[in-house]
Short mmCIF file of C-alpha atoms in Angstrom, two decimals:
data_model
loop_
_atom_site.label_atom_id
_atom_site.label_comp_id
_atom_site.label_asym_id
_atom_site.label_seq_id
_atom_site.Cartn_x
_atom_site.Cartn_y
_atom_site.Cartn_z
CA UNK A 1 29.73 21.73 15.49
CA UNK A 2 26.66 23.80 14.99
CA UNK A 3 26.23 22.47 11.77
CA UNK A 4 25.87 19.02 12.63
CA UNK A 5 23.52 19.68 15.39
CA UNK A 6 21.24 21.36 13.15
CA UNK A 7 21.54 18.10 10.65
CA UNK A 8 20.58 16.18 13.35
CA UNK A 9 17.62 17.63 14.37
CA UNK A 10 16.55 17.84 10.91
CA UNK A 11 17.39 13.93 10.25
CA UNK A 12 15.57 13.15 13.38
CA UNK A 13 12.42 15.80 13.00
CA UNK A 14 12.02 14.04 9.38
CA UNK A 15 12.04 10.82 11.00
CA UNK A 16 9.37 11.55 13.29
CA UNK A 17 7.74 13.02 10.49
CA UNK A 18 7.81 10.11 8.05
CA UNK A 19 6.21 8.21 10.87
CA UNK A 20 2.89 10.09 10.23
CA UNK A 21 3.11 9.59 6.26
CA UNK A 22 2.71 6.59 4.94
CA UNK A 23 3.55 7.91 1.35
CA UNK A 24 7.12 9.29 3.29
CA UNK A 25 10.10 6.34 2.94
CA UNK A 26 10.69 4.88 6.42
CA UNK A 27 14.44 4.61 5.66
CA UNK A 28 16.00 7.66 4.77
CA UNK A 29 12.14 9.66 5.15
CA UNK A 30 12.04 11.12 1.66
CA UNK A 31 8.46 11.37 -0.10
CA UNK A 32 7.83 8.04 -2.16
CA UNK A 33 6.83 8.31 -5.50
CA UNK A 34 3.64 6.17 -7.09
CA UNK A 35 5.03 3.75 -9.42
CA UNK A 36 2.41 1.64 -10.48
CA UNK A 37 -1.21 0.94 -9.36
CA UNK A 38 -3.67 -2.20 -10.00
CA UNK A 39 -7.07 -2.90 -9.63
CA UNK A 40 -8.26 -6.79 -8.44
CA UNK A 41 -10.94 -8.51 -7.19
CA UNK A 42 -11.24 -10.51 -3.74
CA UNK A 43 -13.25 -13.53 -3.27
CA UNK A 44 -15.25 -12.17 -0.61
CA UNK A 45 -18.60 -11.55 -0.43
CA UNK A 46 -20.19 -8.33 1.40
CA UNK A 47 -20.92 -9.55 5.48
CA UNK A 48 -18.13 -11.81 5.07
CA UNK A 49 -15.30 -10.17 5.52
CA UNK A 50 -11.85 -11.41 7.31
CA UNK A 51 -8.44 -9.46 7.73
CA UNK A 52 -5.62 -11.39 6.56
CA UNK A 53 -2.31 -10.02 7.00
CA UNK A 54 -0.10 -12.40 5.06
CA UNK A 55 0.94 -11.41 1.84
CA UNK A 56 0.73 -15.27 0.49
CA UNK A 57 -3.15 -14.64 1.13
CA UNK A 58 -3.46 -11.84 -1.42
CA UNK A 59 -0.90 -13.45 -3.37
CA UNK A 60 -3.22 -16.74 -3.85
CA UNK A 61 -6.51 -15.11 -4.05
CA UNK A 62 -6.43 -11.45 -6.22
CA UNK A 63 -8.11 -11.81 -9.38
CA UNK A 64 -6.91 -8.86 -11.85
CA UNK A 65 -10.12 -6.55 -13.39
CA UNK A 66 -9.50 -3.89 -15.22
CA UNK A 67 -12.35 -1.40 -13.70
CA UNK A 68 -14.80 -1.33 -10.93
CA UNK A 69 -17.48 -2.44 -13.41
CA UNK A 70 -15.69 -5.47 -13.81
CA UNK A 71 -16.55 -6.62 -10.11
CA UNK A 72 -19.54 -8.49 -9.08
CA UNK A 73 -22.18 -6.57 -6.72
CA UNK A 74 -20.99 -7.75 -3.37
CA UNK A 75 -17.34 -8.60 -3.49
CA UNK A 76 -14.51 -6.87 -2.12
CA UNK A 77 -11.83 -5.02 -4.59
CA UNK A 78 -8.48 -4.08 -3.60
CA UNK A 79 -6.04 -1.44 -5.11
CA UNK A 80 -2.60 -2.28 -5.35
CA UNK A 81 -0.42 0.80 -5.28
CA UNK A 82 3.56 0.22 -5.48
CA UNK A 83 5.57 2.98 -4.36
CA UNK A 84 9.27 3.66 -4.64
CA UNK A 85 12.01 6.21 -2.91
CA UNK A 86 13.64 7.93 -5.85
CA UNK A 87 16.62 8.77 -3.36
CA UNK A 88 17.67 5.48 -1.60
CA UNK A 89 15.23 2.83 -4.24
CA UNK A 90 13.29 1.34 -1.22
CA UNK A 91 9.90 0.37 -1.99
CA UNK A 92 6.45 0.17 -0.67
CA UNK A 93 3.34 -1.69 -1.32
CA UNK A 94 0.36 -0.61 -0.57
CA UNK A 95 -3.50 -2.68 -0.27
CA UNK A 96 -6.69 -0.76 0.04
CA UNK A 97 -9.19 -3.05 0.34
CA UNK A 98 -12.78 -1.95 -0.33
CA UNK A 99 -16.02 -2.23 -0.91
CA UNK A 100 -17.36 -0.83 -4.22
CA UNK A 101 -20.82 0.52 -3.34
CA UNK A 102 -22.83 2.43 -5.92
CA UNK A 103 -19.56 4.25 -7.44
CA UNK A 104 -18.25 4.34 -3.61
CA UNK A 105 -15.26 3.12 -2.13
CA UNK A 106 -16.22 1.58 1.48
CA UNK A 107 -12.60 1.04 3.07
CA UNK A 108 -12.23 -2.12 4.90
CA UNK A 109 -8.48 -2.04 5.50
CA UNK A 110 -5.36 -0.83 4.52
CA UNK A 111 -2.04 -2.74 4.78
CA UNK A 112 1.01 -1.91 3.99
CA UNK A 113 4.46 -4.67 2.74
CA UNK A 114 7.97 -2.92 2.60
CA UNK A 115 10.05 -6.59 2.38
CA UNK A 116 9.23 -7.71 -1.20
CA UNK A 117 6.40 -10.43 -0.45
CA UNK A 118 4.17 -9.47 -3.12
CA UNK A 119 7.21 -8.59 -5.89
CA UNK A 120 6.91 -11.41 -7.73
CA UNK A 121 3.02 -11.80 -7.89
CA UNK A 122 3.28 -8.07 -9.32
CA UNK A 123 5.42 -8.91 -11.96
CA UNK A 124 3.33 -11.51 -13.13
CA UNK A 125 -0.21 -9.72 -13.70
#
């Protein structure tokens, strides 16, 4: 009886723990592993910014580079970074979009798709 208490309140402290780490899988709140990571290009000039929070957006517009240097002075970038649970396979993407600003990363956003919507771009590029 003991014993499962004590599970318990581990299970649930690592819950409320995972909820704090984005790199921590929401489902069984192991740490996620980096997979893969991806550098593209938005078409979005500097002032002009807009938050879009549909992954058909990203999937339409991203233009692979394959460096920083690669990006015109004044457009966004965004980092693609796929993470995956080595204990129960769930996976995470993750977007940090950006600014690159004399070998600076300005952070506009960060978003975050755990259902798949960007698997199939990803496995084209």
């Amino acid at each position: 009886m003991m014993q499962n208490k004590s599970l318990n309140l581990v299970s649930n402290f690592r819950k409320v723990r995972s909820f704090f780490h984005k790199d921590w899988c929401k489902k069984c709140t192991f740490p996620l592993e980096e997979w893969n990571r991806q550098l593209f290009m938005l078409p979005i000039i500097v002032g002009h910014y807009v938050s879009h929070k549909e992954a058909d957006y990203y999937r339409k517009n991203l233009v692979k580079v394959n460096s920083k240097k690669d990006i015109p002075v004044g457009y966004y970038a965004c980092g693609i970074y796929v993470y995956h649970c080595s204990f129960c396979g769930n996976k995470r993407v993750k977007l940090s979009i950006f600014l690159p600003v004399r070998g600076e990363e300005k952070l506009e956003e960060v978003l975050y798709f755990e259902e798949g919507e960007l698997d199939s771009f990803l496995e084209r590029v």
